[in-house]
PDB file of C-alpha atoms in Angstrom:
ATOM      1  CA  MET A 238     -26.791  16.418 118.145  1.00  0.00           C
ATOM      2  CA  GLU A 239     -25.925  17.082 114.531  1.00  0.00           C
ATOM      3  CA  ILE A 240     -27.935  15.512 111.703  1.00  0.00           C
ATOM      4  CA  ARG A 241     -25.740  14.939 108.696  1.00  0.00           C
ATOM      5  CA  GLU A 242     -27.192  15.608 105.268  1.00  0.00           C
ATOM      6  CA  GLU A 243     -26.177  12.184 103.933  1.00  0.00           C
ATOM      7  CA  THR A 244     -28.140  10.234 106.548  1.00  0.00           C
ATOM      8  CA  LYS A 245     -31.588  11.610 105.878  1.00  0.00           C
ATOM      9  CA  ASP A 246     -32.351   9.129 103.087  1.00  0.00           C
ATOM     10  CA  TRP A 247     -31.733   6.036 105.229  1.00  0.00           C
ATOM     11  CA  ILE A 248     -34.846   3.897 105.641  1.00  0.00           C
ATOM     12  CA  ASP A 249     -35.762   0.649 107.353  1.00  0.00           C
ATOM     13  CA  PHE A 250     -34.851  -2.442 105.327  1.00  0.00           C
ATOM     14  CA  ASN A 251     -38.474  -3.612 105.431  1.00  0.00           C
ATOM     15  CA  GLU A 252     -39.440  -0.637 103.218  1.00  0.00           C
ATOM     16  CA  ILE A 253     -37.223  -1.924 100.381  1.00  0.00           C
ATOM     17  CA  ARG A 254     -39.123  -3.807  97.660  1.00  0.00           C
ATOM     18  CA  CYS A 255     -37.982  -6.985  95.965  1.00  0.00           C
ATOM     19  CA  GLY A 256     -35.554  -6.151  93.138  1.00  0.00           C
ATOM     20  CA  ASP A 257     -34.522  -2.791  94.614  1.00  0.00           C
ATOM     21  CA  VAL A 258     -30.818  -2.021  95.055  1.00  0.00           C
ATOM     22  CA  PHE A 259     -29.650  -0.459  98.304  1.00  0.00           C
ATOM     23  CA  ARG A 260     -26.466   0.434 100.183  1.00  0.00           C
ATOM     24  CA  ALA A 261     -25.905  -0.895 103.677  1.00  0.00           C
ATOM     25  CA  GLU A 262     -23.919   0.630 106.524  1.00  0.00           C
ATOM     26  CA  ASP A 263     -20.845  -1.348 105.401  1.00  0.00           C
ATOM     27  CA  ASP A 264     -20.918   0.663 102.107  1.00  0.00           C
ATOM     28  CA  ASP A 265     -21.567  -2.481 100.044  1.00  0.00           C
ATOM     29  CA  TYR A 266     -24.437  -2.678  97.576  1.00  0.00           C
ATOM     30  CA  TYR A 267     -27.208  -5.273  97.784  1.00  0.00           C
ATOM     31  CA  MET A 268     -30.397  -6.202  95.960  1.00  0.00           C
ATOM     32  CA  ARG A 269     -33.489  -7.376  97.807  1.00  0.00           C
ATOM     33  CA  VAL A 270     -34.627 -10.844  96.765  1.00  0.00           C
ATOM     34  CA  SER A 271     -37.406 -13.186  97.823  1.00  0.00           C
ATOM     35  CA  GLY A 272     -37.983 -16.910  97.820  1.00  0.00           C
ATOM     36  CA  SER A 273     -36.036 -17.877 100.925  1.00  0.00           C
ATOM     37  CA  ALA A 274     -36.962 -17.674 104.580  1.00  0.00           C
ATOM     38  CA  LYS A 275     -33.269 -17.600 105.528  1.00  0.00           C
ATOM     39  CA  TYR A 276     -31.900 -15.044 103.032  1.00  0.00           C
ATOM     40  CA  ASN A 277     -33.535 -11.844 101.747  1.00  0.00           C
ATOM     41  CA  ALA A 278     -30.774 -10.020  99.846  1.00  0.00           C
ATOM     42  CA  VAL A 279     -27.819 -10.681  97.587  1.00  0.00           C
ATOM     43  CA  GLU A 280     -24.538  -8.740  97.668  1.00  0.00           C
ATOM     44  CA  VAL A 281     -24.077  -7.161  94.241  1.00  0.00           C
ATOM     45  CA  GLY A 282     -20.295  -7.521  94.077  1.00  0.00           C
ATOM     46  CA  THR A 283     -20.041 -11.167  95.124  1.00  0.00           C
ATOM     47  CA  GLY A 284     -23.466 -12.746  94.604  1.00  0.00           C
ATOM     48  CA  GLN A 285     -23.430 -13.939  98.211  1.00  0.00           C
ATOM     49  CA  LEU A 286     -26.841 -14.343  99.847  1.00  0.00           C
ATOM     50  CA  VAL A 287     -27.293 -12.422 103.104  1.00  0.00           C
ATOM     51  CA  CYS A 288     -30.025 -11.766 105.639  1.00  0.00           C
ATOM     52  CA  PHE A 289     -31.151  -8.328 106.803  1.00  0.00           C
ATOM     53  CA  GLY A 290     -33.468  -7.611 109.697  1.00  0.00           C
ATOM     54  CA  GLY A 291     -34.455  -4.112 110.768  1.00  0.00           C
ATOM     55  CA  GLU A 292     -31.251  -2.371 109.700  1.00  0.00           C
ATOM     56  CA  LEU A 293     -31.239   1.053 108.126  1.00  0.00           C
ATOM     57  CA  VAL A 294     -30.326   1.042 104.442  1.00  0.00           C
ATOM     58  CA  SER A 295     -29.989   3.695 101.768  1.00  0.00           C
ATOM     59  CA  PRO A 296     -31.946   3.063  98.553  1.00  0.00           C
ATOM     60  CA  VAL A 297     -30.073   3.484  95.277  1.00  0.00           C
ATOM     61  CA  HIS A 298     -32.442   5.239  92.912  1.00  0.00           C
ATOM     62  CA  ASN A 299     -32.495   4.381  89.191  1.00  0.00           C
ATOM     63  CA  ALA A 300     -30.088   1.473  89.631  1.00  0.00           C
ATOM     64  CA  LYS A 301     -29.743  -0.961  86.740  1.00  0.00           C
ATOM     65  CA  MET A 302     -28.103  -4.344  87.000  1.00  0.00           C
ATOM     66  CA  VAL A 303     -26.781  -6.666  84.325  1.00  0.00           C
ATOM     67  CA  VAL A 304     -26.401 -10.318  85.243  1.00  0.00           C
ATOM     68  CA  ASN A 305     -24.057 -12.416  83.113  1.00  0.00           C
ATOM     69  CA  PHE A 306     -24.139 -16.194  83.300  1.00  0.00           C
TER      70      PHE A 306
END
């Protein structure tokens, strides 16, 4: 079994803190949010609320987001 270099920074979704940006296995970027029992993340590109369970995600370090209304 080969361990690829790019997969060693994948962590359990439950280790992500509220406000942190992460990349999921579908290569889309999300930000962890709170305040809803049904949804716990928002897709950065679309603003769509989504729910993650115990999936592996890759944290995006030093990410900054600008929200325009």
